[in-house]
Short mmCIF file of C-alpha atoms in Angstrom, two decimals:
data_model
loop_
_atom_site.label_atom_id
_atom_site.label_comp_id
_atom_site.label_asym_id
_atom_site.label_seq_id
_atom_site.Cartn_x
_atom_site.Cartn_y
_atom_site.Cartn_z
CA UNK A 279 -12.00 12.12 -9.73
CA UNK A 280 -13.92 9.03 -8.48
CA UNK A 281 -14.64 8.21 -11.91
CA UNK A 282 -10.88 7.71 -12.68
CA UNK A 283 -9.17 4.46 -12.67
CA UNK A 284 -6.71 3.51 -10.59
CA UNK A 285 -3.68 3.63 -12.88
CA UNK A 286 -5.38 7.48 -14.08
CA UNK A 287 -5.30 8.32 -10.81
CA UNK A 288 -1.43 6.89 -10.20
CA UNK A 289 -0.69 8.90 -13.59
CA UNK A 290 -2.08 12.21 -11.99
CA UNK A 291 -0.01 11.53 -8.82
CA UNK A 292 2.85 10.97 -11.07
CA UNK A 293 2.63 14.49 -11.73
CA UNK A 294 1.49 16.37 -9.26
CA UNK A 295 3.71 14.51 -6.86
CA UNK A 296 7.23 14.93 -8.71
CA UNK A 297 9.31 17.86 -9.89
CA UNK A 298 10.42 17.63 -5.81
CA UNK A 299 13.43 16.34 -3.72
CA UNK A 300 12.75 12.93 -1.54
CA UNK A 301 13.38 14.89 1.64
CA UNK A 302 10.75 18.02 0.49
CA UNK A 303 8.03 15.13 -0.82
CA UNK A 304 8.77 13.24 2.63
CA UNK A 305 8.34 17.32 4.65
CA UNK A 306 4.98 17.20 2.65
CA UNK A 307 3.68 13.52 3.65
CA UNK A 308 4.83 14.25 7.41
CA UNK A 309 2.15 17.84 7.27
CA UNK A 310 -0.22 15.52 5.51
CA UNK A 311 -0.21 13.39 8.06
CA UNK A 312 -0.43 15.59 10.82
CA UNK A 313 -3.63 17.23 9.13
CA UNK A 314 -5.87 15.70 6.82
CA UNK A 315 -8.78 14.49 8.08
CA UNK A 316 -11.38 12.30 6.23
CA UNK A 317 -14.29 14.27 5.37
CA UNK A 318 -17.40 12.23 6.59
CA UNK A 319 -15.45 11.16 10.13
CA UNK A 320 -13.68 14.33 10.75
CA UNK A 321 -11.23 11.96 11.55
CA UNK A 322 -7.15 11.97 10.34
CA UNK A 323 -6.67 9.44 7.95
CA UNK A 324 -3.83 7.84 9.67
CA UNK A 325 -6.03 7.13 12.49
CA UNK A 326 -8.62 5.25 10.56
CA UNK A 327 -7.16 1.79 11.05
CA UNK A 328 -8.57 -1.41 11.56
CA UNK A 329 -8.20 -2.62 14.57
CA UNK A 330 -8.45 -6.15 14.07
CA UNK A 331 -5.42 -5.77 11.38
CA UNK A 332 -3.44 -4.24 14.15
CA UNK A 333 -4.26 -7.04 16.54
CA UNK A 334 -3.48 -9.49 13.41
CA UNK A 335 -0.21 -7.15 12.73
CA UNK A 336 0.99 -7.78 16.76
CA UNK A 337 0.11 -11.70 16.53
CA UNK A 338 2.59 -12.11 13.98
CA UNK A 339 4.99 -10.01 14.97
CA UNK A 340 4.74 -11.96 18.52
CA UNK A 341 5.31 -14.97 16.60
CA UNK A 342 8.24 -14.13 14.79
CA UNK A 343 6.57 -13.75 11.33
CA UNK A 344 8.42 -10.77 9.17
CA UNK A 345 5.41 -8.18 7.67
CA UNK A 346 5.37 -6.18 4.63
CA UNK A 347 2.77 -3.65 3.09
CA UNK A 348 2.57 -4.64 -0.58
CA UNK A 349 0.05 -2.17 -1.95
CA UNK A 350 -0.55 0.12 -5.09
CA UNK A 351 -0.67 3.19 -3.20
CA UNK A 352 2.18 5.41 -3.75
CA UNK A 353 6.00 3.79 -1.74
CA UNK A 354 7.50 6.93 -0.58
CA UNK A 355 4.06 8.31 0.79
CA UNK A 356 3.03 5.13 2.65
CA UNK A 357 7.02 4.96 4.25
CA UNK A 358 6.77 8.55 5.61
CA UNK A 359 2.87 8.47 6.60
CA UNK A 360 2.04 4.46 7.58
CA UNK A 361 5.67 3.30 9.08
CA UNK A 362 4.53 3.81 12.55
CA UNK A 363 0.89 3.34 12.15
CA UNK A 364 1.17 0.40 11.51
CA UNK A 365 5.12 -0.14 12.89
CA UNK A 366 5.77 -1.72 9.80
CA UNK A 367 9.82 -0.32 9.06
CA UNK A 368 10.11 1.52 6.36
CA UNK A 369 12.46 -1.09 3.88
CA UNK A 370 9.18 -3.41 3.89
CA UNK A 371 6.95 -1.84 2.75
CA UNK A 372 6.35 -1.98 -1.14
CA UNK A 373 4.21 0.48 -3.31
CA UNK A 374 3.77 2.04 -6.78
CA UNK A 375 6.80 4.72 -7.72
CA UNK A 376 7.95 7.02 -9.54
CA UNK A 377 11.04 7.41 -11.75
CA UNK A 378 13.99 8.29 -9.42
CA UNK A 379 17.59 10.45 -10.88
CA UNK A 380 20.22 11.29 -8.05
CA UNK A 381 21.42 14.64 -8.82
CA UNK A 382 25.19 15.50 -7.70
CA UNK A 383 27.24 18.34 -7.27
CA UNK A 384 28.41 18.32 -10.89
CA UNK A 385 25.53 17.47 -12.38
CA UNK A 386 22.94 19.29 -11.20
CA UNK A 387 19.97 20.90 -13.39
CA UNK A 388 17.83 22.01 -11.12
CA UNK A 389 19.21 24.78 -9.87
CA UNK A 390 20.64 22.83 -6.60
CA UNK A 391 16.56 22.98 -5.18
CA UNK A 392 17.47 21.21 -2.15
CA UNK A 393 20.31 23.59 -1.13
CA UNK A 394 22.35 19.95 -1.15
CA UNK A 395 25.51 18.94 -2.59
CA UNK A 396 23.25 15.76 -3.69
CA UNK A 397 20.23 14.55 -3.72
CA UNK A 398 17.52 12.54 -5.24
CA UNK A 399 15.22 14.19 -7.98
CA UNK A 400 11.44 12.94 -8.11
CA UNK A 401 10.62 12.84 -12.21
CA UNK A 402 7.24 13.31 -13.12
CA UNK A 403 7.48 9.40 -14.74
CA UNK A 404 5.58 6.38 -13.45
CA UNK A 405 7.95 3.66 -12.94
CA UNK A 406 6.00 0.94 -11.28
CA UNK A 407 2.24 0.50 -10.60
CA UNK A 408 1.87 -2.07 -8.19
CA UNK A 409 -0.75 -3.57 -8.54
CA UNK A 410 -2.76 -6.93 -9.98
CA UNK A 411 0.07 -8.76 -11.97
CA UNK A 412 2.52 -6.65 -10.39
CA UNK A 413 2.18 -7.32 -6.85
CA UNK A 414 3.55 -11.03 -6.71
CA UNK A 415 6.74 -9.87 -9.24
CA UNK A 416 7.67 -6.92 -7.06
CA UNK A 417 7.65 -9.70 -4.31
CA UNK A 418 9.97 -11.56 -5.18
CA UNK A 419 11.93 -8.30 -6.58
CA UNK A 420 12.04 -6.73 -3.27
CA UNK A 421 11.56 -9.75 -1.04
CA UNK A 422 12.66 -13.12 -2.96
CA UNK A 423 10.38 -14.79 -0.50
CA UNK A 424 6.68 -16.38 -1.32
CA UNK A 425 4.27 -15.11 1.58
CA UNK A 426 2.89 -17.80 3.70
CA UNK A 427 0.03 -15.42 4.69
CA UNK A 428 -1.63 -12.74 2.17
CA UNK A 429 -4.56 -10.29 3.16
CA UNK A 430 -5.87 -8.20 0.64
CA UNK A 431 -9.20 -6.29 -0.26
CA UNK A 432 -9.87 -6.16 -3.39
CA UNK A 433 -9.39 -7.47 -7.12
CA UNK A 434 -5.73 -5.66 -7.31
CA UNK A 435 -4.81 -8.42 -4.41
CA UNK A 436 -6.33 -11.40 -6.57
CA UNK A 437 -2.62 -12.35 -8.29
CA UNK A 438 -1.12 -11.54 -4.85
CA UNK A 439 -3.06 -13.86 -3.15
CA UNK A 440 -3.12 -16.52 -6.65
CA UNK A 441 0.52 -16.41 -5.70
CA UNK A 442 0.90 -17.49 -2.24
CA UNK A 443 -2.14 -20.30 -2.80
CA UNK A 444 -0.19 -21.66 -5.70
CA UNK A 445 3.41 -21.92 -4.58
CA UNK A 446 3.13 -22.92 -1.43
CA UNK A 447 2.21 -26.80 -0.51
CA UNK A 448 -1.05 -27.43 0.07
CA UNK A 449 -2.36 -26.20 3.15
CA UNK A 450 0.56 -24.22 4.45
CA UNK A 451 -0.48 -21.00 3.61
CA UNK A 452 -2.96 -18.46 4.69
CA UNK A 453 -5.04 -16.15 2.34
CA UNK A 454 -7.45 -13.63 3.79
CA UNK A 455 -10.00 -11.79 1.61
CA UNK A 456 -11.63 -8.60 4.01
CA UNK A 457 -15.06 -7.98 2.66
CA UNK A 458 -16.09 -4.64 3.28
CA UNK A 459 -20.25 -5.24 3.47
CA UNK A 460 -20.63 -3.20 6.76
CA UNK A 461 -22.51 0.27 6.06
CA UNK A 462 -23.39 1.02 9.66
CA UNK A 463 -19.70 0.95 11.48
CA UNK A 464 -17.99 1.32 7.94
CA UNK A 465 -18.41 1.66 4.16
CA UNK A 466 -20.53 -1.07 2.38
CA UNK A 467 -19.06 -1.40 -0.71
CA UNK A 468 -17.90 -4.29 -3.68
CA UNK A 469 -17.45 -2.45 -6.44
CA UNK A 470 -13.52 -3.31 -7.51
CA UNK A 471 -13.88 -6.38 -5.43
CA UNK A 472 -16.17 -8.80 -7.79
CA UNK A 473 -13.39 -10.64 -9.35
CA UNK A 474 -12.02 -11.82 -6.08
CA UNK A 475 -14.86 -12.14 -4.24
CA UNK A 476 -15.87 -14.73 -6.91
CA UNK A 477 -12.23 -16.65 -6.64
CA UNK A 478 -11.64 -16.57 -3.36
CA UNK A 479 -15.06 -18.62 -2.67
CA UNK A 480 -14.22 -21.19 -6.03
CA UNK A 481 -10.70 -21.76 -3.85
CA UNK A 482 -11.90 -21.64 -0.20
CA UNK A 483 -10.29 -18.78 1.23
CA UNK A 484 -10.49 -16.85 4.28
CA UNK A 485 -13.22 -14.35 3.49
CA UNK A 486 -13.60 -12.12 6.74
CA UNK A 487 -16.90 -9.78 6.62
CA UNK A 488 -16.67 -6.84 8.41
CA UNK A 489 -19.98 -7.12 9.57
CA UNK A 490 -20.13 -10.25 11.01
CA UNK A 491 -16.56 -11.25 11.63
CA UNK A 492 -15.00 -7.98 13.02
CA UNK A 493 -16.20 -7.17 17.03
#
């Protein structure tokens, strides 16, 4: 599996994830997140958060700035298991998805699985991987706003962060790259990070190392 590429692996969750009901996928993301734990830290995953990004998170909430997760994992997953992690509501925060069909009373084909008059039917059909050159289009599709401040961590963040340097006037914007070269309190790693590594030094933005820059 780590060989996979992203989109391969969003084309395998595509499948194994669908075939459900929203509420049963969201009963399955809720015992996820009440259980799986990472297996080097013995940790849950939900509580292996950066602490700096929730301390970035509160100063911007304190000042009035509206936050979204824009990321390629999977939408309905990160609403159910990341909503109050990082108290984030659920209606902003943006992911990759799968092809939706509400299923009614008259209609329904699959044998009524959810015991409700209606419901909404998760097809095994990728409808949007968001990521790269999707990331600044579902933007404005789900926000209509340019982001005055962009963090990302890797090269499916470059157009993301492209996209707030470039339409926004100069020097009113804020674009964070998070370099993750700390092996000791971390994991040291680049790879899937080269391309905007390289850009975000040719255009001067924030790179933050974890090694040096987070306490």
């Amino acid at each position: 599996l780590k060989d996979m590429t992203e989109k391969e692996a969003m084309d395998l969750i595509a499948t194994t994830h669908s075939n459900i009901s929203e509420i049963e996928f969201d009963n399955l993301v809720k015992k996820w997140a009440q259980n799986a734990t990472h297996p080097e830290t013995k940790r849950l995953f939900v509580d292996m958060v950066y602490q700096p990004m929730l301390e970035l998170l509160h100063f911007l909430k304190t000042n009035q700035f509206k936050e979204f997760i824009v990321s390629g994992g999977g939408v309905d997953f990160m609403r159910e298991a990341l909503s109050s992690v990082y108290e984030i509501p659920k209606d902003q925060i943006i992911g990759s998805s799968l092809k939706y069909k509400f299923v009614d009373e008259i209609n329904n084909t699959n044998n009524d699985i959810n015991n409700n008059k209606s419901f909404i039917f998760r097809e095994p059909v990728l409808d949007s991987f968001d990521n790269t050159y999707e990331k600044p289009a579902n933007i404005v599709l789900h926000i209509g706003k340019v982001p005055v401040i962009v963090a990302g961590n890797s090269d499916g963040d470059l157009q993301m962060l492209e996209y707030a340097d470039d339409n926004n006037p100069t020097g009113k914007s804020l674009k964070i790259l998070i370099h993750h070269d700390d092996p000791i309190r971390e994991f040291s790693y680049d790879k899937g990070a080269e391309k905007v590594l390289e850009d975000a030094k040719k255009r001067n933005w924030n790179i933050v190392s974890m090694k040096d820059d987070f306490a």
